[in-house]
XYZ file of C-alpha atoms in Angstrom:
684
model
C 100.721 46.155 -23.711
C 104.061 48.055 -23.754
C 105.409 49.876 -26.819
C 107.738 47.061 -27.872
C 104.932 44.482 -27.751
C 102.603 46.844 -29.581
C 105.073 47.375 -32.409
C 105.716 43.638 -32.692
C 101.995 42.946 -32.745
C 101.300 45.573 -35.387
C 104.146 44.517 -37.636
C 102.974 40.911 -37.542
C 99.432 42.018 -38.283
C 100.600 43.999 -41.288
C 102.451 40.969 -42.593
C 99.266 38.951 -42.510
C 96.875 41.118 -44.459
C 99.115 43.776 -45.999
C 97.079 46.743 -44.972
C 99.668 48.565 -42.888
C 98.041 51.902 -43.462
C 95.131 50.795 -41.305
C 97.372 49.792 -38.426
C 97.961 53.106 -36.729
C 98.468 53.825 -33.046
C 97.716 57.507 -33.397
C 96.399 58.779 -30.045
C 93.820 60.849 -31.913
C 91.946 57.608 -32.503
C 91.611 56.856 -28.809
C 87.855 57.471 -28.895
C 87.451 54.874 -31.615
C 89.439 52.430 -29.524
C 87.132 53.032 -26.589
C 84.152 52.365 -28.824
C 85.765 49.138 -29.988
C 86.335 48.053 -26.405
C 82.680 48.714 -25.696
C 81.749 46.733 -28.786
C 83.852 43.760 -27.827
C 82.489 43.825 -24.277
C 78.978 43.893 -25.671
C 79.915 41.123 -28.070
C 81.316 39.054 -25.243
C 78.078 39.348 -23.349
C 75.781 38.818 -26.361
C 77.629 36.035 -28.149
C 78.707 34.441 -24.912
C 75.161 34.267 -23.647
C 74.099 32.829 -26.979
C 76.851 30.195 -27.071
C 76.401 29.225 -23.447
C 72.663 29.656 -23.053
C 72.319 26.141 -21.657
C 73.371 27.632 -18.317
C 70.215 29.688 -17.937
C 67.890 28.461 -20.686
C 65.556 26.659 -18.303
C 65.171 29.838 -16.264
C 64.816 32.476 -18.974
C 63.619 30.878 -22.213
C 61.903 27.540 -21.704
C 58.161 27.142 -21.168
C 56.994 26.941 -17.570
C 56.902 23.202 -17.055
C 54.543 21.736 -14.450
C 56.113 20.505 -11.258
C 56.987 16.827 -11.679
C 56.986 16.536 -7.900
C 53.182 16.785 -8.073
C 52.983 13.624 -10.187
C 52.598 10.505 -8.099
C 55.470 8.058 -8.541
C 54.583 4.417 -9.072
C 56.326 1.123 -9.809
C 53.923 0.837 -12.755
C 53.517 3.386 -15.509
C 50.669 5.863 -15.097
C 50.496 8.537 -17.760
C 49.015 11.988 -17.149
C 48.342 14.787 -19.662
C 50.949 17.503 -19.241
C 52.604 20.498 -20.905
C 49.433 21.563 -22.661
C 51.105 24.861 -23.546
C 53.261 22.833 -25.949
C 50.353 20.923 -27.462
C 47.701 18.405 -26.421
C 49.678 15.217 -26.992
C 52.296 15.152 -24.210
C 51.915 12.658 -21.365
C 54.060 12.497 -18.227
C 54.842 9.818 -15.670
C 57.064 9.107 -12.671
C 58.401 5.533 -12.587
C 59.780 4.251 -9.297
C 62.816 1.967 -9.612
C 65.314 0.617 -7.068
C 68.232 2.876 -6.260
C 70.239 -0.288 -5.668
C 69.186 -3.193 -7.883
C 70.611 -5.583 -5.299
C 67.842 -4.323 -2.984
C 64.516 -4.532 -4.881
C 61.585 -2.264 -4.130
C 59.655 -4.994 -2.343
C 62.401 -5.269 0.260
C 61.710 -3.264 3.404
C 63.728 -0.068 3.686
C 65.120 -0.209 0.167
C 65.921 3.227 -1.283
C 64.311 4.171 -4.561
C 64.646 6.557 -7.488
C 61.686 8.233 -9.192
C 62.393 8.655 -12.900
C 60.649 11.522 -14.709
C 59.339 10.461 -18.131
C 57.565 12.293 -20.931
C 55.786 10.671 -23.893
C 54.869 12.033 -27.299
C 52.534 9.442 -28.857
C 52.848 8.462 -32.486
C 50.214 10.011 -34.726
C 48.624 6.580 -35.117
C 48.440 5.918 -31.371
C 45.186 5.909 -29.437
C 43.710 4.480 -26.264
C 43.797 1.076 -27.892
C 46.847 1.269 -30.152
C 50.295 1.980 -28.734
C 53.631 0.969 -30.193
C 54.842 -2.373 -28.872
C 57.871 -0.616 -27.423
C 58.648 3.103 -27.159
C 61.623 4.863 -28.693
C 63.869 6.258 -25.957
C 66.333 9.157 -26.193
C 69.323 10.484 -24.282
C 70.733 13.918 -25.226
C 74.155 13.359 -23.660
C 76.140 15.263 -21.079
C 76.375 13.335 -18.892
C 73.732 15.260 -17.030
C 71.453 16.265 -19.907
C 67.692 16.331 -19.364
C 65.898 13.901 -21.641
C 62.557 15.368 -20.580
C 63.382 18.874 -21.774
C 64.971 17.477 -24.930
C 61.749 15.764 -26.015
C 59.498 18.593 -24.860
C 61.453 21.009 -26.999
C 61.279 19.238 -30.353
C 59.028 16.173 -30.235
C 57.227 16.858 -33.557
C 60.557 17.300 -35.326
C 61.957 14.081 -33.866
C 58.846 12.201 -34.912
C 59.112 13.566 -38.445
C 62.696 12.275 -38.620
C 62.184 8.810 -37.116
C 58.680 8.137 -38.466
C 55.406 7.040 -36.904
C 56.351 3.509 -35.918
C 57.087 4.345 -32.280
C 55.691 6.382 -29.447
C 58.518 8.687 -28.345
C 59.576 8.559 -24.695
C 62.422 10.385 -23.008
C 63.462 10.443 -19.378
C 65.716 12.228 -16.954
C 68.273 9.648 -15.826
C 68.678 9.097 -12.109
C 70.061 12.139 -10.331
C 69.230 14.506 -13.194
C 66.606 17.164 -13.873
C 63.078 16.242 -12.764
C 63.992 12.785 -11.463
C 64.283 12.407 -7.703
C 66.477 12.464 -5.771
C 68.864 14.714 -7.677
C 72.630 14.468 -7.406
C 73.541 17.304 -5.062
C 76.857 17.722 -3.261
C 75.993 21.091 -1.723
C 72.638 20.484 -0.014
C 73.520 19.080 3.408
C 70.597 18.039 5.633
C 70.029 20.071 8.772
C 68.466 17.005 10.367
C 68.554 13.356 9.383
C 69.669 12.246 5.926
C 67.320 14.177 3.620
C 67.896 17.900 2.896
C 64.952 20.252 3.305
C 63.979 22.842 0.708
C 65.840 25.461 2.735
C 68.893 23.208 2.789
C 68.744 22.896 -0.993
C 68.350 26.651 -1.475
C 71.363 27.307 0.722
C 73.310 24.641 -1.141
C 72.470 26.281 -4.465
C 73.866 29.588 -3.227
C 77.082 27.877 -2.133
C 77.391 26.167 -5.514
C 77.184 29.580 -7.202
C 80.032 30.877 -5.061
C 82.149 27.794 -5.650
C 81.638 27.852 -9.420
C 82.520 31.538 -9.538
C 85.716 30.972 -7.577
C 86.731 28.027 -9.758
C 86.192 30.052 -12.944
C 88.506 32.732 -11.598
C 91.472 30.367 -11.893
C 91.261 30.224 -15.675
C 92.531 27.181 -17.533
C 95.121 24.513 -16.934
C 98.673 25.824 -17.322
C 97.388 29.379 -17.835
C 99.549 30.788 -15.063
C 102.192 29.538 -12.665
C 99.499 28.635 -10.122
C 96.420 27.864 -12.197
C 96.983 24.099 -12.407
C 97.565 23.810 -8.667
C 94.593 26.035 -7.846
C 92.208 24.205 -10.207
C 93.277 20.810 -8.919
C 93.010 21.900 -5.280
C 89.482 23.205 -5.734
C 88.408 20.078 -7.612
C 89.752 17.944 -4.784
C 87.870 20.097 -2.295
C 84.661 19.555 -4.254
C 85.301 15.809 -4.342
C 85.763 15.837 -0.583
C 82.499 17.759 -0.194
C 80.667 15.146 -2.269
C 82.295 12.359 -0.241
C 81.157 13.965 3.009
C 77.591 14.181 1.696
C 77.834 10.553 0.565
C 79.038 9.439 4.000
C 75.977 10.982 5.671
C 73.602 8.968 3.485
C 75.705 5.799 3.424
C 74.330 2.875 1.418
C 71.305 5.011 0.525
C 73.468 7.638 -1.188
C 72.568 8.270 -4.807
C 76.153 9.344 -5.490
C 77.293 5.730 -5.318
C 74.379 4.420 -7.420
C 74.453 6.878 -10.338
C 77.024 5.275 -12.649
C 76.067 4.370 -16.218
C 75.355 0.626 -15.678
C 72.604 1.606 -13.234
C 71.018 3.846 -15.874
C 71.181 1.006 -18.404
C 69.319 -1.145 -15.884
C 66.773 1.673 -15.512
C 66.099 1.510 -19.248
C 65.244 -2.169 -18.850
C 62.813 -1.150 -16.112
C 61.233 1.434 -18.423
C 60.657 -0.903 -21.367
C 59.381 -3.658 -19.054
C 57.004 -1.210 -17.389
C 55.860 -0.092 -20.840
C 55.127 -3.691 -21.818
C 53.039 -4.228 -18.675
C 51.207 -0.920 -19.105
C 50.450 -1.578 -22.755
C 49.114 -5.054 -22.025
C 46.865 -3.558 -19.360
C 45.580 -1.015 -21.887
C 44.962 -3.779 -24.398
C 43.119 -5.932 -21.863
C 40.802 -3.107 -20.873
C 39.841 -2.417 -24.506
C 39.998 -5.895 -26.023
C 36.242 -6.308 -25.978
C 35.912 -3.181 -28.110
C 38.648 -3.514 -30.682
C 40.846 -6.507 -30.158
C 43.658 -4.023 -29.526
C 47.108 -5.028 -30.729
C 46.677 -8.619 -29.668
C 44.528 -9.084 -32.746
C 46.142 -11.355 -35.322
C 46.490 -8.497 -37.792
C 48.992 -6.891 -35.453
C 51.019 -10.000 -34.638
C 54.579 -9.966 -35.981
C 57.222 -12.677 -36.043
C 58.961 -13.369 -32.757
C 62.294 -12.303 -34.233
C 60.963 -8.926 -35.364
C 58.679 -8.273 -32.402
C 60.055 -5.198 -30.581
C 58.003 -5.791 -27.419
C 60.244 -5.727 -24.364
C 63.196 -4.592 -26.489
C 65.025 -1.290 -26.700
C 64.605 1.237 -29.502
C 66.941 4.133 -28.765
C 68.766 7.161 -30.123
C 71.607 8.367 -27.928
C 73.812 11.386 -28.540
C 77.336 11.964 -27.218
C 77.473 10.479 -23.690
C 74.187 8.815 -24.655
C 76.238 6.584 -26.976
C 78.178 5.281 -23.990
C 74.868 4.584 -22.261
C 73.492 2.820 -25.345
C 76.634 0.728 -25.837
C 76.559 -0.229 -22.167
C 72.944 -1.355 -22.512
C 73.785 -3.387 -25.627
C 76.718 -5.019 -23.852
C 74.747 -5.834 -20.717
C 71.519 -6.876 -22.458
C 72.385 -7.920 -26.044
C 69.128 -9.891 -26.409
C 67.128 -6.742 -25.587
C 68.323 -4.773 -28.629
C 65.759 -3.947 -31.327
C 67.139 -0.706 -32.819
C 69.938 1.354 -31.257
C 71.392 4.480 -32.902
C 74.575 5.866 -31.328
C 75.387 9.366 -32.590
C 78.656 11.174 -31.728
C 80.391 8.111 -30.355
C 82.260 7.927 -27.043
C 85.062 5.353 -26.844
C 84.157 3.231 -23.806
C 87.765 2.241 -23.133
C 88.921 5.859 -22.964
C 85.861 6.993 -21.041
C 86.758 4.944 -17.955
C 90.396 6.112 -18.028
C 91.769 8.983 -15.878
C 91.802 11.494 -18.765
C 90.088 11.236 -22.139
C 93.327 12.111 -23.877
C 92.295 10.950 -27.348
C 88.915 12.690 -27.404
C 90.246 15.905 -28.950
C 92.442 14.487 -31.722
C 90.313 16.279 -34.360
C 89.576 19.511 -32.502
C 92.317 21.538 -34.185
C 91.159 20.226 -37.557
C 87.862 22.038 -37.019
C 89.708 25.309 -36.379
C 91.533 24.765 -39.660
C 88.160 24.162 -41.295
C 86.956 27.443 -39.798
C 89.802 29.185 -41.626
C 88.851 27.349 -44.810
C 85.173 28.292 -44.625
C 86.022 31.879 -43.676
C 88.296 32.094 -46.716
C 85.544 30.707 -48.947
C 83.020 33.172 -47.495
C 85.332 36.105 -48.203
C 83.863 39.428 -47.124
C 80.904 37.636 -45.528
C 83.333 36.411 -42.854
C 84.239 39.322 -40.575
C 87.686 37.925 -39.820
C 88.630 37.824 -43.520
C 90.857 40.486 -45.106
C 91.333 41.143 -48.814
C 94.143 39.010 -50.158
C 93.999 36.519 -47.282
C 94.894 32.878 -47.580
C 93.478 30.265 -45.217
C 96.810 30.292 -43.381
C 96.554 34.065 -42.902
C 93.198 33.701 -41.165
C 94.525 30.986 -38.859
C 97.579 33.118 -38.081
C 95.307 36.016 -37.184
C 93.521 33.783 -34.670
C 96.878 32.834 -33.135
C 97.774 36.503 -32.771
C 94.473 37.239 -31.054
C 95.035 34.573 -28.422
C 98.663 35.506 -27.862
C 97.576 39.115 -27.387
C 94.921 38.050 -24.882
C 97.587 36.134 -22.972
C 99.912 39.127 -22.941
C 97.362 41.851 -22.264
C 93.724 41.084 -21.405
C 91.219 43.740 -22.413
C 89.463 45.591 -19.629
C 86.812 48.262 -19.660
C 83.225 49.040 -18.730
C 80.358 46.778 -19.708
C 78.326 49.002 -22.075
C 75.003 47.547 -20.942
C 75.364 46.894 -17.215
C 77.930 49.654 -16.620
C 80.124 47.492 -14.424
C 83.828 46.667 -14.697
C 84.471 43.944 -17.263
C 87.427 41.853 -18.349
C 88.082 39.945 -21.563
C 90.872 37.439 -21.121
C 92.320 34.355 -22.713
C 90.508 31.583 -20.752
C 87.047 32.923 -21.515
C 87.635 33.481 -25.213
C 89.470 30.163 -25.614
C 86.580 28.338 -23.956
C 84.130 30.198 -26.177
C 85.985 29.115 -29.312
C 86.072 25.526 -28.080
C 82.306 25.501 -27.567
C 81.746 27.091 -30.980
C 83.371 24.011 -32.538
C 80.413 21.889 -31.412
C 78.106 23.506 -33.991
C 80.078 25.206 -36.796
C 77.093 25.795 -39.105
C 75.439 27.916 -36.469
C 78.441 29.291 -34.574
C 81.213 30.099 -37.040
C 79.797 33.386 -38.410
C 79.275 34.667 -34.859
C 82.658 33.623 -33.535
C 84.300 35.209 -36.592
C 82.556 38.489 -35.808
C 83.566 38.354 -32.174
C 87.213 37.474 -32.827
C 87.381 40.250 -35.401
C 86.126 42.783 -32.866
C 88.853 41.724 -30.436
C 91.400 41.991 -33.230
C 90.322 45.545 -34.012
C 90.751 46.528 -30.364
C 94.358 45.405 -30.433
C 94.923 47.246 -33.705
C 93.841 50.527 -32.186
C 95.631 50.532 -28.869
C 97.401 48.298 -26.387
C 95.958 47.758 -22.935
C 97.798 46.905 -19.708
C 97.226 43.436 -18.299
C 95.598 44.546 -15.055
C 92.580 42.299 -14.393
C 90.134 44.302 -12.348
C 87.050 42.149 -11.848
C 86.052 38.653 -10.860
C 83.697 36.489 -12.868
C 80.036 37.233 -12.361
C 78.192 34.805 -10.076
C 76.560 31.966 -11.922
C 74.256 29.025 -11.464
C 75.959 25.891 -12.769
C 73.181 23.686 -14.106
C 73.814 19.947 -14.026
C 77.260 20.248 -12.459
C 76.781 17.741 -9.634
C 75.151 15.057 -11.762
C 77.779 15.404 -14.474
C 80.511 15.170 -11.862
C 79.025 12.140 -10.125
C 78.464 10.216 -13.370
C 81.805 11.054 -14.982
C 83.814 10.308 -11.867
C 81.695 7.381 -10.716
C 82.164 5.678 -14.087
C 85.957 5.788 -13.924
C 87.615 2.477 -13.161
C 91.023 4.101 -13.229
C 90.618 7.130 -10.937
C 92.529 10.366 -11.389
C 94.654 10.987 -8.310
C 97.885 12.467 -9.658
C 100.461 14.881 -8.310
C 100.823 18.271 -9.977
C 103.957 17.235 -11.933
C 102.117 14.206 -13.339
C 99.096 16.345 -14.234
C 101.389 18.785 -16.005
C 102.924 15.884 -17.916
C 99.450 14.709 -18.939
C 98.738 18.219 -20.179
C 101.993 18.292 -22.132
C 101.181 15.027 -23.907
C 97.679 16.140 -24.849
C 99.119 19.464 -26.051
C 101.145 17.505 -28.598
C 97.801 16.570 -30.168
C 95.695 19.693 -29.707
C 95.980 23.383 -28.898
C 92.928 22.899 -26.672
C 94.786 20.771 -24.125
C 94.375 23.572 -21.571
C 90.597 23.584 -22.008
C 90.341 19.798 -21.983
C 92.558 19.179 -18.954
C 90.528 21.757 -17.031
C 87.523 19.500 -17.553
C 89.425 16.243 -17.042
C 90.770 17.355 -13.673
C 87.199 17.596 -12.395
C 87.490 14.049 -11.055
C 90.799 14.594 -9.277
C 90.756 12.746 -5.962
C 87.181 11.422 -6.380
C 86.746 8.723 -3.750
C 83.069 7.685 -3.747
C 82.796 3.986 -4.657
C 80.332 3.056 -7.404
C 77.856 0.275 -6.720
C 77.051 -1.538 -9.935
C 73.910 -3.508 -10.716
C 74.313 -7.304 -10.943
C 76.750 -7.089 -13.865
C 80.117 -5.635 -12.849
C 81.564 -2.945 -15.121
C 84.927 -4.716 -15.075
C 83.180 -7.640 -16.806
C 81.827 -5.288 -19.488
C 81.930 -7.206 -22.797
C 83.170 -4.125 -24.664
C 86.488 -4.717 -22.934
C 86.752 -8.219 -24.369
C 88.375 -8.953 -27.737
C 85.470 -10.901 -29.213
C 82.727 -8.696 -30.741
C 79.356 -8.722 -28.998
C 76.465 -10.418 -30.781
C 73.305 -8.358 -30.290
C 69.771 -9.381 -31.234
C 69.837 -6.744 -33.980
C 72.913 -4.813 -35.199
C 73.610 -1.347 -33.834
C 74.000 1.791 -35.966
C 76.926 4.129 -35.212
C 77.041 7.693 -36.597
C 80.121 9.952 -36.581
C 81.238 13.188 -38.210
C 84.495 13.530 -40.124
C 85.742 16.080 -37.599
C 84.122 16.032 -34.157
C 85.655 18.199 -31.390
C 85.207 15.635 -28.591
C 84.038 12.295 -30.034
C 86.293 11.622 -33.013
C 85.505 9.418 -35.990
C 88.119 6.909 -34.862
C 86.021 6.275 -31.723
C 82.969 5.510 -33.855
C 85.019 3.039 -35.866
C 86.465 1.335 -32.785
C 83.107 1.008 -31.042
C 81.287 -0.240 -34.149
C 83.825 -3.038 -34.506
C 83.091 -4.168 -30.930
C 79.593 -5.284 -32.003
C 78.809 -7.967 -34.572
C 77.532 -6.563 -37.900
C 77.127 -3.045 -36.481
C 76.989 -0.357 -39.162
C 78.947 2.893 -39.293
C 78.033 5.988 -41.297
C 80.344 8.998 -41.516
C 78.774 12.390 -42.120
C 81.280 14.514 -43.995
C 81.055 17.615 -41.877
C 82.394 19.227 -38.718
C 80.792 19.487 -35.291
C 79.470 17.311 -32.506
C 76.901 14.649 -33.481
C 75.236 14.428 -36.876
C 72.671 17.100 -36.055
C 75.564 19.519 -36.643
C 74.611 19.563 -40.342
C 71.486 18.846 -42.371
C 71.956 15.828 -44.619
C 69.301 14.210 -46.766
C 71.482 11.118 -47.011
C 71.775 10.787 -43.223
C 68.054 11.211 -42.598
C 67.415 8.440 -45.128
C 69.932 6.116 -43.444
C 68.286 6.659 -40.057
C 64.735 6.159 -41.331
C 65.730 3.023 -43.277
C 67.392 1.556 -40.192
C 64.427 2.215 -37.917
C 61.571 1.384 -40.266
C 63.019 -1.150 -42.690
C 65.764 -2.718 -40.606
C 68.359 -1.766 -43.217
C 71.785 -1.738 -41.547
C 74.715 0.035 -43.246
C 77.753 -2.124 -43.882
C 80.111 -2.965 -41.034
C 83.304 -0.868 -41.074
C 86.796 -2.094 -41.750
C 89.918 -1.021 -39.880
C 90.162 2.741 -39.403
C 93.175 3.024 -41.663
C 91.168 1.520 -44.528
C 88.400 4.165 -44.433
C 86.093 1.366 -45.500
C 82.622 2.376 -44.323
C 79.590 4.222 -45.642
C 79.546 8.009 -45.882
C 77.026 10.812 -46.342
C 77.519 14.326 -47.659
C 76.197 17.308 -45.715
C 73.740 19.667 -47.398
C 75.032 22.799 -45.698
C 78.242 24.505 -44.579
C 79.018 27.563 -42.432
C 77.935 30.765 -44.190
C 75.851 28.546 -46.523
C 73.274 27.010 -44.179
C 70.360 24.902 -45.297
C 67.301 27.067 -45.911
C 64.129 25.298 -44.754
C 61.393 24.991 -47.356
C 57.883 25.763 -46.193
C 54.526 25.777 -47.886
C 51.699 23.426 -48.704
C 51.963 19.982 -50.164
C 51.612 19.868 -53.932
C 48.218 19.240 -55.422
C 49.392 16.515 -57.758
C 49.097 12.948 -56.541
C 52.345 11.700 -58.046
C 54.344 9.550 -55.664
C 57.486 11.558 -56.387
C 55.740 14.754 -55.297
C 54.675 13.230 -52.003
C 58.096 11.741 -51.376
C 59.826 15.036 -52.131
C 57.461 16.941 -49.841
C 58.034 14.403 -47.076
C 61.806 14.726 -47.484
C 61.593 18.516 -47.277
C 59.598 18.239 -44.061
C 62.171 15.837 -42.640
C 65.100 18.095 -43.516
C 63.243 21.103 -42.119
C 62.730 19.168 -38.902
C 66.426 18.273 -38.783
C 67.316 21.953 -39.093
C 64.859 22.948 -36.377
C 66.201 20.245 -34.084
C 69.737 21.443 -34.794
C 68.821 25.014 -33.874
C 67.037 23.887 -30.720
C 70.064 21.834 -29.642
C 72.351 24.822 -30.218
C 70.152 27.054 -28.090
C 69.700 24.454 -25.377
C 73.322 23.343 -25.274
C 72.376 19.677 -25.744
C 74.864 16.983 -26.734
C 77.337 18.830 -24.504
C 79.984 16.166 -23.901
C 82.387 17.985 -21.600
C 80.703 21.406 -21.610
C 79.034 22.043 -18.269
C 82.092 22.969 -16.228
C 84.214 25.125 -18.509
C 85.149 28.551 -17.095
C 83.532 30.523 -19.872
C 82.169 34.002 -19.231
C 81.362 33.133 -15.647
C 77.915 32.034 -16.864
């Protein structure tokens, strides 16, 4: 940073917090500046790893899961005890389904997919009593592992939803422990199926590619960044297309789109029905099982063969697709952090980030309220002062990235605009958890620029990384598009300009959106064509039971307006707004929201249908925590008195504790990550 820029920066800083005496450039303080650089480099590594731990969580932090490849796949459900290190109740299975539903399994030579499933039985379940249908989950992504999601917090989920259902989650086709996985880098040495060596080599090439892509920064960051990002995305699309061509009609990449996954969920609940009836038949002589008249329910309320489901983020698109394709199969469907189906199939999700900047403004508000507890706060600040300080930080990073030596690994390190901007964007997903940390990190950067300017001479490349879930996310996102992205650079720049009119994060968002540039692999739908999707028709869809939509007031990627639009596409569907910030309702503990969910699942109580968005006519819930004032879980033993109110209060505390634990697990895991896997943050 030259002297003129330094003086301008310091004068603007003094205007903001009126502490000019602290803003010295005295060379005698050079050692302190060096220490600050070391601190910010350490902060980048520590906070960055924490914010983006989904990239290496499965390797470094998760329990050692058994190899699903050792479980025999079958067209019928066969459950095996598994994951005993997490408790004695988990059961696992591999369900074989058609890769192409136009070519059933009983047809010679038909390709198949083996879906990995995990079950956490209800406390009331036994060899002779299983719920008439399971409750399924999808954590979002696309590309998120449903298996790891349930393994991580099954007891907490069961506390929230109640004991009416056995909990089952699965890795959708192409993802996680399901086979085959979506893989654009593992080319077979012989034939059509890659060997283990082929996959290992492909993984190493993916690391190199991801590292090179991250080195280009964000859209519109430099004179060449947009062209370079788009060119590399097109090259990746061509690589995937070449892999697809080798496997032809048996290629998973053309059978991975969302309608196929919705059809897989039908296969799961049908297989459950058959398995449960087999269990009942084998034990009927002993207990009568659940065919006994005491267990019979009315045909209208009988959940057997129907879907009970909680989907987050992209999982809402999957759930809405299921409800549109199979409206008579709906028993209870909760869609949390709602994706607008119409925008999702468009070239760029331009309206997804209409509320993203609002969350930054809320950060300034909460930081102001926290006062000295927020590291970015200065005495005498207004909310506007804090926001202005953030703007100065990012302008300074654009003008002069910070470089130095990593204080832990003792290697060259670089702190620049794209990484920090991506980090801030990701922090907006979970403000309760993230805001205090991001405030501390931004403050450390700010102090570096106070002490001394640094020349903008980038000296290192991003560290190699393993991009988890990249290929599956790419194949699903791009395969779902019915209006492909295949624009020239000037048109892409115009798209960026229009989104920038809505949000300061247009550069981050267009970097993700361009992922599908030039994607050419055709999607093969199951019997119902996506273009005939009822959500695209003006008349609302009548489902067997109304859906429940949940949205936050300010969501960084799935705005409240999307929840309103999607709820009004289904007859009598309810909408509940949680008055908080972040992605999906797990972003904040709310007693009101937990009650709404439990009442919907157990009592069939549906919140009122929403009016037009402009009317703000729908039900709302208050959050019971804010950043810097998080909910404190209550632990201890249940009261000794037998009063109903005591038991109910204790049960509510346990439910809210479970919500908080699930929130923390999701933050650590990086779940509900709509649009997160391929951002060039930290090179991780």
